[in-house]
């Protein structure tokens, strides 16, 4: 029986001299107390050393994925001639690949794992490689493997979503401040323009093209504004009550408009980037609640995997923690929704149904998050199907067809009021006295109908 042992320096194959010891692992540690005892139980047959850290990294990453690396193939070809030998391996996935490729019977169980731990304790004496060299190879391989995992980790994409949605919120705040400042600044010269043009981007483009309000009559604005709005701007410019501004003032206002347009264009690019990233990372969650709400949920939880660990009740009120604890402290009603309130399904429902719809949506979203985080498929079929189910239920709810959302479709049980009738213990003596004193005939006193001849 052979033992395949993986180290940071290379692959080693040992010969297990006493196979019965493997069946009695409770006392197996006694044979590894000293290097002499370990050498009596195990004998080194082959050792395939790694040439450098790059080869070691390729070998270890291949072993993690269940593939047979090149150094191991060279070693297995040496022992593949003896088909009767059984090979003990630590990784069952790697053992199945070896058996399929080289037709070598491989064993991987708890007893083998115990043996591997004991071999690791006496590795220096069994392999006869200096401890300093093995330690250096171990540290180098650990650093290289960490860089490799960090570079190709799928969890790293969550960081991009968190940063993108945070930057998007910051850009919205800055845009709002810049546009308010622009309207207030140019409003001293042409105050009526902000009431006529509601769109912020069109407002800034109009300022850049018109400049002074006296130029509005001669300027063509049909490429920016509709005809009726353009006519209103020209009419308002003739009777405007604004004050005059200098060329330097107009130049600064125009520069501010340029900043607004540039930030707005970058915001649109960032939104497209976030939309594509969300469809790649969490397609089912995106189909249910949308890109922005899904990204905010991931950012609030920290990562998609952390969000998948939350139950649906937590997903429902995620983002309303302050209101929740305030309600618990003051013993008031707890909030019904948090960030999920901004989802389109909750927004299009009636005011009295928002709580029910948010609860339903949170339940489906919790399942979609777990499919995205832990599932192997990268499509949004589940999210689209569940969204259709929710839309159908919302339609039925608003039409008054159904009253109960959760649970089975069975009709509620109707409970009738039950009153227990108790019978007092009979006292025959008192009953006889009452019967004698009663003026009612006996037949009617006992509740029986009188018979007429």
Coordinates of C-alpha atoms in Angstrom, one line a residue:
X1 CA 0.0 0.0 0.0
X2 CA 1.4 3.4 -1.1
X3 CA 0.8 6.8 0.4
X4 CA 0.8 10.0 -1.7
X5 CA 1.9 12.9 0.4
X6 CA 1.8 16.5 -0.9
X7 CA 4.3 19.1 0.5
X8 CA 5.3 22.6 -0.5
X9 CA 8.6 21.2 -1.8
X10 CA 7.2 18.4 -3.9
X11 CA 5.3 15.1 -4.0
X12 CA 6.4 12.1 -2.0
X13 CA 5.3 8.5 -2.2
X14 CA 5.7 6.3 0.8
X15 CA 5.4 2.5 1.2
X16 CA 3.2 1.6 4.2
X17 CA 5.0 -1.4 5.7
X18 CA 2.3 -2.5 8.1
X19 CA -1.2 -2.1 6.5
X20 CA -3.0 -3.3 9.6
X21 CA -1.9 -0.1 11.4
X22 CA -4.2 1.9 9.2
X23 CA -7.2 0.2 10.6
X24 CA -6.2 1.0 14.2
X25 CA -5.8 4.8 14.0
X26 CA -6.5 5.4 17.7
X27 CA -3.1 4.1 18.6
X28 CA -1.3 5.1 15.4
X29 CA 0.3 8.2 17.0
X30 CA 2.5 5.8 19.1
X31 CA 4.3 4.8 15.9
X32 CA 5.1 8.5 15.1
X33 CA 6.5 9.6 18.4
X34 CA 10.1 9.4 17.2
X35 CA 11.7 9.6 13.8
X36 CA 13.0 6.0 14.2
X37 CA 9.5 4.6 14.8
X38 CA 8.1 6.6 11.8
X39 CA 10.8 5.2 9.5
X40 CA 10.0 1.6 10.6
X41 CA 6.3 2.1 9.5
X42 CA 6.9 4.2 6.3
X43 CA 9.6 3.9 3.7
X44 CA 10.2 6.7 1.0
X45 CA 9.8 5.3 -2.5
X46 CA 9.8 8.4 -4.7
X47 CA 10.1 12.1 -4.3
X48 CA 9.3 14.6 -7.1
X49 CA 10.7 18.0 -6.1
X50 CA 9.3 21.3 -7.5
X51 CA 11.9 23.3 -9.5
X52 CA 10.5 26.7 -8.5
X53 CA 7.5 28.4 -6.9
X54 CA 5.7 28.9 -10.3
X55 CA 5.6 25.2 -10.8
X56 CA 4.5 24.6 -7.2
X57 CA 1.7 27.2 -7.6
X58 CA 0.5 25.5 -10.9
X59 CA 0.5 22.1 -9.2
X60 CA -1.4 23.2 -6.1
X61 CA -4.1 25.1 -8.0
X62 CA -4.5 22.1 -10.3
X63 CA -4.9 19.8 -7.3
X64 CA -7.5 22.1 -5.8
X65 CA -9.6 21.9 -9.0
X66 CA -9.2 18.1 -9.1
X67 CA -6.7 18.1 -12.0
X68 CA -3.4 16.1 -12.1
X69 CA -0.4 18.5 -12.4
X70 CA 2.6 17.6 -14.6
X71 CA 5.0 16.8 -11.7
X72 CA 2.5 14.4 -10.3
X73 CA 2.0 12.7 -13.6
X74 CA 5.7 12.0 -13.9
X75 CA 5.6 10.5 -10.4
X76 CA 2.5 8.4 -11.0
X77 CA 3.9 6.9 -14.2
X78 CA 6.7 5.4 -12.1
X79 CA 4.2 3.5 -9.9
X80 CA 1.5 2.8 -12.5
X81 CA 3.2 -0.5 -13.5
X82 CA 2.2 -2.2 -10.3
X83 CA -1.6 -2.4 -10.7
X84 CA -2.1 -4.3 -7.4
X85 CA -0.9 -1.4 -5.3
X86 CA -3.4 0.8 -3.5
X87 CA -2.7 4.5 -3.3
X88 CA -3.8 6.5 -0.2
X89 CA -4.6 10.2 -1.1
X90 CA -5.8 13.1 1.0
X91 CA -8.1 14.6 -1.6
X92 CA -11.0 12.4 -2.8
X93 CA -11.5 14.5 -6.0
X94 CA -7.8 14.1 -6.9
X95 CA -8.0 10.4 -6.2
X96 CA -10.9 9.9 -8.6
X97 CA -8.9 11.7 -11.3
X98 CA -5.9 9.5 -10.7
X99 CA -8.0 6.4 -10.9
X100 CA -9.6 7.5 -14.1
X101 CA -6.3 8.5 -15.7
X102 CA -3.9 5.8 -14.5
X103 CA -6.3 3.0 -13.4
X104 CA -4.8 3.0 -9.8
X105 CA -7.1 2.1 -7.0
X106 CA -7.2 5.2 -4.6
X107 CA -8.5 5.4 -1.1
X108 CA -9.4 8.5 0.8
X109 CA -11.2 8.4 4.2
X110 CA -10.9 9.5 7.8
X111 CA -8.1 7.0 8.6
X112 CA -6.1 8.3 5.7
X113 CA -6.5 11.9 7.0
X114 CA -5.2 10.8 10.4
X115 CA -2.2 9.2 8.8
X116 CA -1.5 12.4 6.7
X117 CA -1.5 14.5 9.9
X118 CA 1.0 12.2 11.6
X119 CA 3.3 12.1 8.5
X120 CA 3.3 15.9 8.5
X121 CA 4.6 15.9 12.1
X122 CA 7.7 13.7 11.1
X123 CA 8.0 15.1 7.5
X124 CA 11.6 16.3 8.0
X125 CA 12.9 12.9 9.0
X126 CA 10.8 11.0 6.4
X127 CA 11.6 13.0 3.3
X128 CA 15.1 14.0 4.4
X129 CA 14.8 17.6 3.1
X130 CA 16.2 20.4 5.3
X131 CA 13.6 22.1 7.4
X132 CA 14.8 25.6 6.3
X133 CA 14.2 24.7 2.7
X134 CA 10.7 23.4 3.3
X135 CA 9.9 26.4 5.4
X136 CA 11.0 28.8 2.6
X137 CA 9.1 26.9 0.0
X138 CA 6.0 26.9 2.3
X139 CA 6.1 30.6 2.8
X140 CA 6.7 31.4 -0.9
X141 CA 3.9 29.0 -2.0
X142 CA 1.5 30.5 0.6
X143 CA 2.1 34.1 -0.7
X144 CA 1.8 33.0 -4.4
X145 CA -1.4 31.1 -3.7
X146 CA -2.9 34.1 -1.8
X147 CA -2.1 36.4 -4.7
X148 CA -3.7 33.9 -7.1
X149 CA -6.9 33.6 -5.1
X150 CA -7.1 37.3 -4.6
X151 CA -6.7 37.9 -8.4
X152 CA -9.3 35.4 -9.5
X153 CA -11.6 35.5 -6.5
X154 CA -15.3 35.8 -7.6
X155 CA -16.0 37.6 -4.3
X156 CA -13.8 40.5 -5.5
X157 CA -16.5 41.6 -7.9
X158 CA -18.7 42.5 -5.0
X159 CA -16.2 45.2 -4.0
X160 CA -16.6 46.7 -7.5
X161 CA -20.4 46.9 -7.0
X162 CA -20.1 48.4 -3.5
X163 CA -17.7 51.1 -4.8
X164 CA -19.8 51.8 -7.9
X165 CA -23.1 52.3 -6.0
X166 CA -21.3 54.5 -3.4
X167 CA -19.8 56.7 -6.1
X168 CA -23.1 56.9 -7.9
X169 CA -24.8 58.2 -4.7
X170 CA -22.0 60.7 -4.2
X171 CA -22.3 61.9 -7.8
X172 CA -26.1 62.4 -7.4
X173 CA -25.5 64.6 -4.3
X174 CA -22.8 66.6 -6.1
X175 CA -24.9 67.1 -9.2
X176 CA -27.8 68.2 -7.1
X177 CA -25.6 70.8 -5.3
X178 CA -24.1 72.0 -8.5
X179 CA -27.4 72.4 -10.3
X180 CA -29.0 74.3 -7.3
X181 CA -26.0 76.6 -7.3
X182 CA -26.2 77.1 -11.1
X183 CA -29.9 77.9 -11.0
X184 CA -29.5 80.3 -8.1
X185 CA -26.5 82.0 -9.7
X186 CA -28.0 82.4 -13.2
X187 CA -31.4 83.2 -11.6
X188 CA -30.2 86.7 -10.8
X189 CA -29.9 87.3 -14.5
X190 CA -32.8 85.2 -15.9
X191 CA -35.0 84.0 -13.0
X192 CA -37.9 82.9 -15.2
X193 CA -35.8 80.2 -17.0
X194 CA -35.7 77.7 -14.1
X195 CA -39.5 77.6 -13.9
X196 CA -39.9 77.1 -17.7
X197 CA -37.2 74.4 -18.1
X198 CA -37.5 71.6 -15.5
X199 CA -34.9 69.3 -17.0
X200 CA -31.5 70.1 -15.4
X201 CA -29.4 69.0 -18.3
X202 CA -31.5 71.0 -20.8
X203 CA -31.2 74.0 -18.4
X204 CA -27.4 73.9 -18.4
X205 CA -27.2 73.4 -22.2
X206 CA -29.6 76.4 -22.7
X207 CA -27.4 78.6 -20.5
X208 CA -24.3 77.6 -22.5
X209 CA -26.0 78.3 -25.8
X210 CA -27.9 81.5 -24.9
X211 CA -25.5 83.3 -22.6
X212 CA -27.1 86.7 -22.0
X213 CA -30.9 86.7 -21.9
X214 CA -30.9 89.3 -24.7
X215 CA -29.6 86.6 -27.1
X216 CA -32.5 84.2 -26.4
X217 CA -34.7 85.8 -29.1
X218 CA -32.1 85.3 -31.8
X219 CA -30.8 81.8 -30.7
X220 CA -32.3 78.6 -32.1
X221 CA -33.0 76.1 -29.3
X222 CA -34.9 73.4 -31.2
X223 CA -32.1 70.9 -30.8
X224 CA -32.4 71.2 -27.0
X225 CA -36.0 72.1 -26.2
X226 CA -39.4 71.4 -27.7
X227 CA -41.0 74.1 -29.8
X228 CA -43.6 75.2 -27.2
X229 CA -40.9 75.4 -24.4
X230 CA -38.6 77.3 -26.8
X231 CA -41.3 79.9 -27.5
X232 CA -42.0 80.4 -23.8
X233 CA -38.3 81.0 -23.1
X234 CA -38.1 83.6 -25.8
X235 CA -41.2 85.3 -24.5
X236 CA -40.0 85.3 -21.0
X237 CA -36.6 86.7 -22.0
X238 CA -38.3 89.8 -23.4
X239 CA -40.0 90.7 -20.1
X240 CA -37.5 89.2 -17.7
X241 CA -37.0 91.1 -14.4
X242 CA -33.4 89.8 -13.9
X243 CA -30.4 92.0 -13.3
X244 CA -27.4 92.5 -15.6
X245 CA -24.2 90.4 -15.1
X246 CA -20.7 90.9 -16.4
X247 CA -18.7 88.8 -18.8
X248 CA -16.7 87.3 -16.0
X249 CA -19.8 86.3 -14.2
X250 CA -21.2 84.6 -17.3
X251 CA -17.9 82.8 -17.9
X252 CA -17.9 81.3 -14.4
X253 CA -21.6 80.3 -14.8
X254 CA -20.7 78.6 -18.1
X255 CA -17.8 76.7 -16.5
X256 CA -20.2 75.5 -13.8
X257 CA -22.6 74.3 -16.5
X258 CA -19.7 72.4 -18.2
X259 CA -18.9 70.7 -14.9
X260 CA -22.6 69.6 -14.5
X261 CA -22.7 68.2 -18.0
X262 CA -19.4 66.3 -17.6
X263 CA -20.5 64.8 -14.2
X264 CA -23.9 63.9 -15.7
X265 CA -22.2 62.1 -18.6
X266 CA -19.9 60.2 -16.3
X267 CA -22.8 59.3 -14.1
X268 CA -24.6 57.7 -17.1
X269 CA -21.4 55.7 -17.9
X270 CA -21.1 54.6 -14.3
X271 CA -24.7 53.5 -14.2
X272 CA -24.2 51.4 -17.4
X273 CA -21.1 49.8 -15.8
X274 CA -23.1 49.1 -12.6
X275 CA -26.0 47.6 -14.6
X276 CA -23.7 45.2 -16.5
X277 CA -21.8 44.3 -13.4
X278 CA -25.1 43.5 -11.5
X279 CA -26.4 41.4 -14.4
X280 CA -23.1 39.4 -14.3
X281 CA -22.9 38.9 -10.5
X282 CA -26.6 38.9 -9.3
X283 CA -28.9 38.5 -12.3
X284 CA -31.8 37.0 -10.4
X285 CA -31.8 39.8 -7.7
X286 CA -31.5 42.4 -10.5
X287 CA -34.5 41.0 -12.3
X288 CA -36.6 41.2 -9.1
X289 CA -35.7 44.5 -7.5
X290 CA -33.6 46.3 -10.1
X291 CA -29.9 47.3 -10.4
X292 CA -29.9 50.2 -7.9
X293 CA -31.8 48.5 -5.2
X294 CA -29.9 45.3 -5.6
X295 CA -26.6 47.1 -5.5
X296 CA -27.6 49.0 -2.4
X297 CA -28.6 45.8 -0.6
X298 CA -25.2 44.3 -1.4
X299 CA -23.4 47.4 -0.3
X300 CA -25.3 47.5 2.9
X301 CA -24.6 43.9 3.7
X302 CA -20.9 44.2 2.7
X303 CA -20.9 41.4 0.0
X304 CA -23.3 39.1 -1.9
X305 CA -22.3 36.2 0.3
X306 CA -23.1 38.1 3.5
X307 CA -26.4 39.2 2.0
X308 CA -27.2 35.5 1.2
X309 CA -26.9 34.6 4.9
X310 CA -29.7 37.0 5.9
X311 CA -33.3 35.7 6.2
X312 CA -36.1 37.3 4.2
X313 CA -37.3 39.3 7.3
X314 CA -33.9 41.0 7.5
X315 CA -33.7 41.7 3.8
X316 CA -37.2 43.3 4.1
X317 CA -36.1 45.9 6.7
X318 CA -32.4 46.2 5.6
X319 CA -31.6 49.9 5.7
X320 CA -34.2 50.8 8.3
X321 CA -32.2 49.7 11.4
X322 CA -32.6 53.1 13.2
X323 CA -36.4 53.0 12.8
X324 CA -36.5 49.4 13.9
X325 CA -34.6 50.0 17.1
X326 CA -36.4 53.2 17.8
X327 CA -39.7 51.3 17.4
X328 CA -38.5 48.5 19.7
X329 CA -37.4 51.0 22.3
X330 CA -40.6 53.0 22.3
X331 CA -42.8 49.9 21.9
X332 CA -44.3 51.2 18.6
X333 CA -45.0 49.4 15.3
X334 CA -41.8 48.2 13.6
X335 CA -41.1 49.3 10.0
X336 CA -42.4 47.2 7.2
X337 CA -39.7 48.0 4.6
X338 CA -36.2 49.5 4.2
X339 CA -34.2 49.8 1.0
X340 CA -36.6 47.4 -0.7
X341 CA -39.2 50.1 -0.6
X342 CA -37.6 51.7 -3.7
X343 CA -38.2 48.6 -5.8
X344 CA -40.6 49.0 -8.7
X345 CA -43.0 46.3 -7.5
X346 CA -43.4 48.1 -4.1
X347 CA -43.7 51.5 -5.8
X348 CA -46.5 50.5 -8.2
X349 CA -48.6 48.9 -5.4
X350 CA -51.3 50.7 -3.4
X351 CA -50.5 52.4 -0.1
X352 CA -52.3 49.8 2.0
X353 CA -50.6 46.9 0.1
X354 CA -47.0 48.1 0.3
X355 CA -46.3 46.2 3.5
X356 CA -47.6 42.9 2.0
X357 CA -45.9 43.4 -1.3
X358 CA -42.6 44.2 0.4
X359 CA -42.8 41.0 2.5
X360 CA -43.5 38.9 -0.6
X361 CA -40.7 40.6 -2.5
X362 CA -38.2 40.1 0.3
X363 CA -39.1 36.4 0.5
X364 CA -38.4 35.9 -3.2
X365 CA -35.4 38.2 -3.2
X366 CA -33.8 36.1 -0.4
X367 CA -34.1 33.0 -2.5
X368 CA -32.7 34.9 -5.6
X369 CA -29.7 36.1 -3.6
X370 CA -28.8 32.6 -2.5
X371 CA -29.1 31.3 -6.1
X372 CA -26.8 34.1 -7.3
X373 CA -24.3 33.6 -4.5
X374 CA -24.2 29.8 -4.3
X375 CA -25.7 28.5 -7.5
X376 CA -23.7 27.4 -10.5
X377 CA -26.0 28.8 -13.2
X378 CA -25.5 32.4 -14.3
X379 CA -28.9 33.3 -15.8
X380 CA -31.9 35.2 -14.6
X381 CA -34.6 32.7 -15.3
X382 CA -35.6 32.2 -11.7
X383 CA -35.8 36.0 -11.1
X384 CA -38.0 36.6 -14.1
X385 CA -40.3 33.7 -13.2
X386 CA -40.7 34.9 -9.6
X387 CA -41.3 38.5 -10.7
X388 CA -44.1 37.4 -13.0
X389 CA -45.6 35.5 -10.0
X390 CA -45.4 38.6 -7.8
X391 CA -46.9 40.8 -10.5
X392 CA -49.8 38.4 -10.9
X393 CA -50.4 38.3 -7.1
X394 CA -50.3 42.0 -6.9
X395 CA -52.9 42.3 -9.6
X396 CA -55.1 39.8 -7.8
X397 CA -54.6 41.7 -4.5
X398 CA -55.6 45.0 -5.9
X399 CA -58.6 43.6 -7.7
X400 CA -59.8 42.1 -4.4
X401 CA -59.7 38.5 -5.6
X402 CA -57.5 37.3 -2.8
X403 CA -57.2 38.5 0.7
X404 CA -54.6 36.2 2.1
X405 CA -51.1 36.3 0.5
X406 CA -48.9 33.9 2.4
X407 CA -49.6 30.2 3.3
X408 CA -51.7 27.7 1.3
X409 CA -54.7 28.6 -0.8
X410 CA -57.1 26.8 1.6
X411 CA -60.0 28.7 2.9
X412 CA -59.7 30.0 6.5
X413 CA -61.3 27.8 9.0
X414 CA -64.5 29.3 10.5
X415 CA -64.7 28.8 14.2
X416 CA -68.1 28.9 15.8
X417 CA -68.5 30.1 19.4
X418 CA -68.7 27.1 21.7
X419 CA -70.4 27.4 25.1
X420 CA -70.0 24.5 27.5
X421 CA -73.2 23.4 29.3
X422 CA -72.5 22.1 32.8
X423 CA -75.0 20.0 34.6
X424 CA -75.2 20.5 38.4
X425 CA -75.2 17.4 40.6
X426 CA -78.8 16.2 41.1
X427 CA -80.3 16.4 44.6
X428 CA -83.3 14.1 44.6
X429 CA -84.7 15.4 48.0
X430 CA -84.8 19.0 46.8
X431 CA -86.3 18.0 43.5
X432 CA -89.1 16.3 45.3
X433 CA -89.8 19.3 47.5
X434 CA -89.8 21.6 44.5
X435 CA -92.2 19.4 42.7
X436 CA -94.7 19.4 45.6
X437 CA -94.6 23.2 46.0
X438 CA -94.8 23.9 42.3
X439 CA -98.2 25.1 40.9
X440 CA -97.2 24.0 37.4
X441 CA -98.5 20.6 36.4
X442 CA -95.9 17.9 36.6
X443 CA -96.0 17.2 32.9
X444 CA -95.1 20.8 32.0
X445 CA -92.7 21.1 34.9
X446 CA -90.5 18.5 33.4
X447 CA -90.7 20.0 30.0
X448 CA -93.0 17.3 28.5
X449 CA -95.9 18.1 26.3
X450 CA -99.4 17.3 27.7
X451 CA -101.3 14.7 25.9
X452 CA -104.9 15.4 25.0
X453 CA -107.4 12.6 24.6

